[in-house]
Coordinates of C-alpha atoms and ligand atoms in Angstrom, one line a residue:
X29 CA 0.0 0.0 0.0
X30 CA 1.2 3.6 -0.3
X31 CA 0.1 6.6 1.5
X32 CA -3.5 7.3 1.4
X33 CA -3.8 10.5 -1.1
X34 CA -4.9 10.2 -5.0
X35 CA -6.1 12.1 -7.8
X36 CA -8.7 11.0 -9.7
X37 CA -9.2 12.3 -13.5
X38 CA -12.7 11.1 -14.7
X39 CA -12.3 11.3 -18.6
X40 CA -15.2 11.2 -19.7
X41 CA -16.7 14.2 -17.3
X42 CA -13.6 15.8 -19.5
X43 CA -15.7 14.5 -23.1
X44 CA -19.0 15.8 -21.9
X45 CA -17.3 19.5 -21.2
X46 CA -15.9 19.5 -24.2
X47 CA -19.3 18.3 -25.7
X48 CA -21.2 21.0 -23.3
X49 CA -18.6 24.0 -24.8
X50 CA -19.6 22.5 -28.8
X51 CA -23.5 22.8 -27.9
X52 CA -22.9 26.4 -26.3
X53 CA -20.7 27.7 -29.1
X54 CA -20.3 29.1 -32.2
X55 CA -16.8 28.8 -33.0
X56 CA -16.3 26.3 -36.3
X57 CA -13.6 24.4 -34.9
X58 CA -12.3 24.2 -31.0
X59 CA -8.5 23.1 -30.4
X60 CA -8.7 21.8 -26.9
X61 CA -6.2 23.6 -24.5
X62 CA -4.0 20.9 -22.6
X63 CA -0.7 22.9 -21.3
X64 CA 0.8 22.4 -18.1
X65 CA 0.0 18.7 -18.4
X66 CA -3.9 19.4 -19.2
X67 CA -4.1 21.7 -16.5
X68 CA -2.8 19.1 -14.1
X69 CA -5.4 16.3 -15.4
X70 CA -2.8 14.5 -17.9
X71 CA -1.3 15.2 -21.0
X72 CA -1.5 12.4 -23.1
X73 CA -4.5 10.8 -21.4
X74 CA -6.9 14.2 -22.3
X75 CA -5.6 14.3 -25.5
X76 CA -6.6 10.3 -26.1
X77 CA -9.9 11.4 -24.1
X78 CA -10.8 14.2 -26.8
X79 CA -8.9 12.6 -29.8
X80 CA -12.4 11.6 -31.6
X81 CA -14.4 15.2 -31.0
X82 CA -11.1 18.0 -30.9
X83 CA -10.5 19.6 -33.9
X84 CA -6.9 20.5 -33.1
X85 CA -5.0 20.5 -29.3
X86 CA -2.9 23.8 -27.9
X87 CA 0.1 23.4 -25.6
X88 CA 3.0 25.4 -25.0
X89 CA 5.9 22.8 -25.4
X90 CA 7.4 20.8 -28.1
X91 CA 8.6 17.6 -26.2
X92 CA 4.7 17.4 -24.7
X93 CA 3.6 17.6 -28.3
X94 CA 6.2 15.2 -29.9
X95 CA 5.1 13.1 -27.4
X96 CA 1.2 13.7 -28.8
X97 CA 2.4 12.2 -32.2
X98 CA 4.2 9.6 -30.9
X99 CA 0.9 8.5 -29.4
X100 CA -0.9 8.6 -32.4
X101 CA -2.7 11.7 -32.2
X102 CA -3.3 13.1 -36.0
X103 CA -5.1 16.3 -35.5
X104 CA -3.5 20.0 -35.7
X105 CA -1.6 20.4 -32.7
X106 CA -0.5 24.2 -32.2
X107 CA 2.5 26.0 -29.8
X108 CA 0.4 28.8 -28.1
X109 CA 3.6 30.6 -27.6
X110 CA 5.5 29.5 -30.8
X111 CA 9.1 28.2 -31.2
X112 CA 11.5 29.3 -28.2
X113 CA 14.1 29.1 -30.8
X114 CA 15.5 27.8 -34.2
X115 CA 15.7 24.6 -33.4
X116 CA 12.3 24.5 -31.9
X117 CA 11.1 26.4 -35.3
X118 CA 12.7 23.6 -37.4
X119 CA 11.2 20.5 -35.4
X120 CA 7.8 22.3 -36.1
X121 CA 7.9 21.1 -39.7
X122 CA 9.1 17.4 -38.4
X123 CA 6.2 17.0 -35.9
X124 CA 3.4 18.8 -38.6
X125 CA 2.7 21.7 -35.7
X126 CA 1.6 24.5 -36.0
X127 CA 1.9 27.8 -33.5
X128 CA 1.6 31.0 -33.0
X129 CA 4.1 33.7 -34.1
X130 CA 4.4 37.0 -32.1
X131 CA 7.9 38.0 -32.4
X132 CA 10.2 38.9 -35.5
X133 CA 13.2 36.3 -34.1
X134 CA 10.3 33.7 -34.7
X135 CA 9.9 34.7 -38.2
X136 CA 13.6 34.8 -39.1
X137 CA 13.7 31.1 -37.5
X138 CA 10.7 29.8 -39.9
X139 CA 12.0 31.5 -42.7
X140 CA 14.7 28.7 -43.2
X141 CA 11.6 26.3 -43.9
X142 CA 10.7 24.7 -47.1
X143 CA 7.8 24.9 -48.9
X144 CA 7.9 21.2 -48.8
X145 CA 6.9 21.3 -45.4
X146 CA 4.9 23.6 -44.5
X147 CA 4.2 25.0 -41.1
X148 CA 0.9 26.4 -40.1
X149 CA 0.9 29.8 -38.6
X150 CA -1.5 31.7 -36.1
X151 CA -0.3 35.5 -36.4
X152 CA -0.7 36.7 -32.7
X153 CA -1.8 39.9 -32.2
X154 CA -1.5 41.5 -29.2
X155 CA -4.9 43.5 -28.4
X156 CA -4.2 45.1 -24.9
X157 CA -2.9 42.4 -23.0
X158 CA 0.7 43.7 -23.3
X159 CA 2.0 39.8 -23.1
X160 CA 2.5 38.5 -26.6
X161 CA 1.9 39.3 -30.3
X162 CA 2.4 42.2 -32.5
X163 CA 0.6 45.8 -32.0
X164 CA -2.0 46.1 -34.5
X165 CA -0.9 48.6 -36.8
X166 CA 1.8 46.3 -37.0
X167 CA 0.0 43.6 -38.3
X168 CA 0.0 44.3 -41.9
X169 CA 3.6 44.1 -42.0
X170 CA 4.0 40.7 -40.2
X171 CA 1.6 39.3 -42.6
X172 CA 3.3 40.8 -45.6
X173 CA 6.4 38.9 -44.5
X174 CA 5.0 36.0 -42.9
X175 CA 3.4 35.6 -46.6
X176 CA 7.2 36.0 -48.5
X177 CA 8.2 32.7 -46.6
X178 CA 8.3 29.3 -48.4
X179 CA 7.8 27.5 -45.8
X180 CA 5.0 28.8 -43.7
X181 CA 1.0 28.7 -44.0
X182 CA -0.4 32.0 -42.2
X183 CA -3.8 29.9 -40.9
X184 CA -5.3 32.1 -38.1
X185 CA -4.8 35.3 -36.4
X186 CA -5.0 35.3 -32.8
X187 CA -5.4 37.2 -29.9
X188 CA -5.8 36.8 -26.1
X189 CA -8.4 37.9 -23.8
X190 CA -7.1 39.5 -20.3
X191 CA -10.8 40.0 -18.9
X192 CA -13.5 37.7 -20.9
X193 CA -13.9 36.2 -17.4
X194 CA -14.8 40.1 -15.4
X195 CA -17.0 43.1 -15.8
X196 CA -14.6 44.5 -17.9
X197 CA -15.2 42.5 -20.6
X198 CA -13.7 42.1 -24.2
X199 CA -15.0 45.0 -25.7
X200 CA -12.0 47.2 -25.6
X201 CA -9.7 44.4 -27.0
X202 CA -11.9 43.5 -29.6
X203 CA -12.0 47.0 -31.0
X204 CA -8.7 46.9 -31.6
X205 CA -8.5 43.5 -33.0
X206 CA -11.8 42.7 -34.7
X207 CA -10.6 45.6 -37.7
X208 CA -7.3 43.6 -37.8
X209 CA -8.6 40.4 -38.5
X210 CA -10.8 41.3 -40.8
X211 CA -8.2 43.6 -42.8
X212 CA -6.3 40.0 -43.0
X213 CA -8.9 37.9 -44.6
X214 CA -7.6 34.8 -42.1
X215 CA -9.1 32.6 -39.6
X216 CA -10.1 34.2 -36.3
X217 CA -8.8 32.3 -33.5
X218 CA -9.6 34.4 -30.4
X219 CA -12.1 33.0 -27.5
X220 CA -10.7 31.0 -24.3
X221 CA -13.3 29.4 -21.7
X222 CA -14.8 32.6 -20.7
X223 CA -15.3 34.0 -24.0
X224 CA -16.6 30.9 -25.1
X225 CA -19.2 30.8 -22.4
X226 CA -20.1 34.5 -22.1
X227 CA -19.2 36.5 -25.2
X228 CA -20.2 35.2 -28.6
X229 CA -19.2 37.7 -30.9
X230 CA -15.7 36.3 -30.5
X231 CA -15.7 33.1 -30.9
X232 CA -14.5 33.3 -34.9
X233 CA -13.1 30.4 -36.3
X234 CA -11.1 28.4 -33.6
X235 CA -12.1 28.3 -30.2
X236 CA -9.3 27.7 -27.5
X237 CA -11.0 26.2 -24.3
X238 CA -8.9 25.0 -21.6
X239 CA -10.4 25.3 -17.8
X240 CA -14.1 24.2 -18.8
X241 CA -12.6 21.2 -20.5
X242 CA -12.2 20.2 -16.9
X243 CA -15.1 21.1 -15.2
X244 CA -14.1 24.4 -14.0
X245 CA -15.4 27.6 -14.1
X246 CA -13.4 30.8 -15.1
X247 CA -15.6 33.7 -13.7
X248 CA -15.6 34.7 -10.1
X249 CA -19.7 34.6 -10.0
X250 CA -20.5 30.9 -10.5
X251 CA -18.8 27.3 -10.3
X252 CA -18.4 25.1 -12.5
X253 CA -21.1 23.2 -11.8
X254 CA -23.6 25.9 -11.5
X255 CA -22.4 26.4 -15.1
X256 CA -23.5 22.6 -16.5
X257 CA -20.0 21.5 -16.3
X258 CA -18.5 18.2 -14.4
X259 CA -15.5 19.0 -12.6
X260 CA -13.0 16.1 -14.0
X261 CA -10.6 16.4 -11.1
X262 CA -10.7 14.9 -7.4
X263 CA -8.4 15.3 -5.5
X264 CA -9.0 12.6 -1.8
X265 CA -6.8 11.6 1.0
X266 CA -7.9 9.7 4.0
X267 CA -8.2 10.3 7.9
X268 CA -5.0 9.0 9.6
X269 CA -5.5 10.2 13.4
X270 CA -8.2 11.9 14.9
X271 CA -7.7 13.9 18.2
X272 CA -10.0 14.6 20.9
X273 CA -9.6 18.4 21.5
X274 CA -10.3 20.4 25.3
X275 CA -11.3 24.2 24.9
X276 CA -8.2 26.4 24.5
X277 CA -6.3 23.4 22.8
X278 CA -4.0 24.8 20.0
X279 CA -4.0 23.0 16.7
X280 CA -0.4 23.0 14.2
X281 CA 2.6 25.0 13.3
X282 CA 2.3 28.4 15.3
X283 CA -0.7 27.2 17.2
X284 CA -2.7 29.2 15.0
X285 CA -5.8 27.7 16.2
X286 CA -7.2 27.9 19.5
X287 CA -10.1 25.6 20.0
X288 CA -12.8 27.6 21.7
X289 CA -14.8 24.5 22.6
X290 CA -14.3 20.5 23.2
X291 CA -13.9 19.3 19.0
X292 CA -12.9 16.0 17.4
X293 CA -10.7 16.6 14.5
X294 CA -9.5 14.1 12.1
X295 CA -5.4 14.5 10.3
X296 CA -5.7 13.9 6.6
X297 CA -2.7 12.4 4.3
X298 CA -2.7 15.7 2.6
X299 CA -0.2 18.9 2.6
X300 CA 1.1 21.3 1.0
X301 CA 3.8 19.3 -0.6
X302 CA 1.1 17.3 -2.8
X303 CA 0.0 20.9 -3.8
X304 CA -2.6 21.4 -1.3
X305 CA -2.8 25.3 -1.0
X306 CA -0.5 26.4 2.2
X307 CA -2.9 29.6 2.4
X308 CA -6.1 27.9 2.6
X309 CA -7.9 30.1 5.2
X310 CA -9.5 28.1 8.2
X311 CA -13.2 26.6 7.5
X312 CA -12.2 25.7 3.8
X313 CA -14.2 23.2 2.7
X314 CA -14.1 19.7 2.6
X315 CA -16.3 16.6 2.4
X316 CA -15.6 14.1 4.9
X317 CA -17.0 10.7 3.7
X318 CA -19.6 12.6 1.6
X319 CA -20.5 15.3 4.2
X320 CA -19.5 18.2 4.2
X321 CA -16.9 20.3 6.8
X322 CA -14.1 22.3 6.8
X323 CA -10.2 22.4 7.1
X324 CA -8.7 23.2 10.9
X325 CA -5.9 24.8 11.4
X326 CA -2.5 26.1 8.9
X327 CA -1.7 23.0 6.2
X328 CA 1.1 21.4 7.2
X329 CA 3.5 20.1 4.8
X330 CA 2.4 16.1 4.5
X331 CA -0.8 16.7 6.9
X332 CA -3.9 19.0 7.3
X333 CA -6.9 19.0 10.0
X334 CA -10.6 18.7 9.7
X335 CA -13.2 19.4 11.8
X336 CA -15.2 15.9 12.4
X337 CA -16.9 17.7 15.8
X338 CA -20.5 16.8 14.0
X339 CA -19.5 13.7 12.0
X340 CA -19.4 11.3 15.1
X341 CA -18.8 8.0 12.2
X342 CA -16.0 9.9 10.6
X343 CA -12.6 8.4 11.8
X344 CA -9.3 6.7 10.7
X345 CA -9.6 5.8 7.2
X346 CA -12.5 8.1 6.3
X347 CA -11.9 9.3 3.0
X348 CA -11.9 13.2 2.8
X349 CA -12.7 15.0 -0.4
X350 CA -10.1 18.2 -0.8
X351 CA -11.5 19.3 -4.1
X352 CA -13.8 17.3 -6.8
X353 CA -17.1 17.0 -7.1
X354 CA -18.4 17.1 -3.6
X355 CA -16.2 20.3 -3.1
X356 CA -15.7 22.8 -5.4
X357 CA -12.2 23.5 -6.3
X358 CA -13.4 27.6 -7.2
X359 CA -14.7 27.4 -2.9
X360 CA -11.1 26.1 -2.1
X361 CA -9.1 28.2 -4.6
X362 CA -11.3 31.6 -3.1
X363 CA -10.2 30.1 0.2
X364 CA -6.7 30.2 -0.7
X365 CA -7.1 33.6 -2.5
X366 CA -5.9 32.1 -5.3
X367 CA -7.8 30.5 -8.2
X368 CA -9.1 26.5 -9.6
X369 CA -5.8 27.3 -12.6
X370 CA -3.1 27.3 -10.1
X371 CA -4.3 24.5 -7.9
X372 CA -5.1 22.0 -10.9
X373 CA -2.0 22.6 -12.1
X374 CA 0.1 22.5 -8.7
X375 CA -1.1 19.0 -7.3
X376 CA 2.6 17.8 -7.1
X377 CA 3.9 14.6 -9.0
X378 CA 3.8 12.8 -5.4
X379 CA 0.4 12.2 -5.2
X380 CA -0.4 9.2 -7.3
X381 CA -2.7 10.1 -10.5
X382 CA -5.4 7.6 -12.2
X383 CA -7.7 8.3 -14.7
X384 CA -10.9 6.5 -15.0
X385 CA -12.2 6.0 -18.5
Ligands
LIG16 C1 -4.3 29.1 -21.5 C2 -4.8 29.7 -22.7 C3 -6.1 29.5 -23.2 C4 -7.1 28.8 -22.4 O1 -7.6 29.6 -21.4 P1 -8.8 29.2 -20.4 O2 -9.1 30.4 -19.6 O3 -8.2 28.1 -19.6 O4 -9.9 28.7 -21.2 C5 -6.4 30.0 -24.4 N1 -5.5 30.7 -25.2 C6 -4.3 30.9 -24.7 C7 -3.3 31.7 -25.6 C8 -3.8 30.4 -23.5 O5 -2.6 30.7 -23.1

């Protein structure tokens, strides 16, 4: 046996999202956003999951996507960030990828290409962000080059939202790219999970979903859940102690909390070195054996506590819900004052991952 913590990935919650963000979009084709290891949830197994409904994947880097063809995954897969450098640009054309291009050193590497092979290109335009991609008065000027080169296909032009998901909306950003795009005659490729969910006017050609493929919500004002999703990630350890506490007990590092009556509280196999959030404010919630209570106490590295004052059954070996479907991961991230990206994509390589088909 090993230590009592695993995550769960349910795959097919992941082919329903992606199913749910078809039926509530407009976009003609949606390339299904798996970076940073799917957002935690497993590379190669989401891109398997999504191979028969995904109309292209997006990652950032080339081993995960040499890997992708190695598995035998056909579709478009693009670099969201491009070629880091020649090299890079060059294995483009041996793994058929294609990627965004937002600098000019990007260009000069793809300009060695051939027009044997040619390499797909999303022309990134950068509409307010301030990240990545070329101003928009520049624009015409990238293309002009970008279409000199043997060896590369401009496909799309892109841009990134920096507040589809608040009350400030796209509107701004869209009034500085929407002109663009249509001056270039390409593809629009423009809308991530909020934009897909909330504003339709950008959703263009390709779609770029990534958090709602797992269940997850990007807006501050609803969950997942509330929004028709299925949150594909659960993250469970179990009970290994419980302690009987007096009033005035103190609980963990820095005895930073007091119990202010008798409580039963249960240790779970979970810290912050499996990527449990350190800052996870007192009262976070859990589920303890399917009901519901909160955390106790600061997160220790390997262990956390949980209040099991009302759950008299609850004991060693219960299995506590950190996140999943019980638990909202946007509750705990709020908790944390962080949010549901960094957490998916933080659960450290220690904690044992399966995904369920
Ligand atoms: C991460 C990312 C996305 C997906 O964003 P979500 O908010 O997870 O839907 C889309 N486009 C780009 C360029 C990204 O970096």
């Amino acid at each position: 046996m090993t230590r009592p913590i695993r995550l769960e990935i349910s795959l097919p919650a992941i082919r329903r999202n992606f199913q749910f963000i078809r039926q509530h979009s407009q976009s003609r084709k949606l390339f299904a956003v798996i970076k940073a290891d799917a957002y935690g949830h497993g590379v190669l197994d989401t891109a398997k999951a999504l191979a028969d409904q995904a109309d292209g994947f997006a990652l950032l880097n080339i081993e995960d996507a040499a890997r992708l063809r190695e598995a035998g995954i056909r579709q478009p897969i693009a670099l969201l960030e491009g070629p880091f450098d020649a090299a890079e640009a060059a294995a483009m054309a041996d793994y058929r990828l294609s990627g965004a291009i937002h600098t000019l050193e990007q260009m000069a590497w793809l300009a060695k290409g051939s027009a044997e092979r040619l390499v797909d290109i999303w022309l990134k335009i950068n509409s307010g962000m301030n990240r990545l991609g070329f101003r928009p008065e520049q624009a015409s000027d990238a293309l002009t080059r970008l279409r000199s080169m043997p060896g590369v296909r401009p496909a799309a032009i892109m841009t990134h939202f920096a507040t589809a998901d608040d009350d400030f909306g796209v509107a701004e950003q869209w009034s500085r790219f929407a002109p663009v795009a249509v001056a270039s005659g390409l593809p629009v490729c423009a809308a991530n999970s909020a934009a897909l969910l909330r504003h339709p006017l950008t959703h263009g050609d390709i779609g770029r979903p990534g958090v709602a493929l797992y269940g997850v919500s990007p807006f501050d004002d609803a969950t997942g859940v509330e929004l028709g999703l299925e949150p594909a990630m659960t993250l469970s350890a179990d009970i290994i102690a419980v302690q009987q506490l007096q009033e005035g007990d103190a609980v963990g590092y820095g005895r930073r909390f007091i119990a202010d009556r008798a409580m039963r509280i249960g240790i779970v196999a979970c810290g912050y070195a499996d990527g449990y959030p350190r800052l996870a404010a007192n009262g976070t919630p859990v589920a303890v054996d399917g009901q519901a209570s909160g955390t106790v106490a600061r997160v220790s590295m390997d262990m956390l506590a949980v209040d099991l004052s009302h759950l008299p059954q609850a004991g060693i070996g219960s299995r506590v819900e950190l996140w999943g479907s019980q638990v909202p991961i946007e509750q705990v991230a709020a908790a944390a004052g962080t949010i549901s990206y960094e957490l998916m994509s933080a659960v450290m390589p220690r904690v044992p991952r399966r995904a369920l088909d």
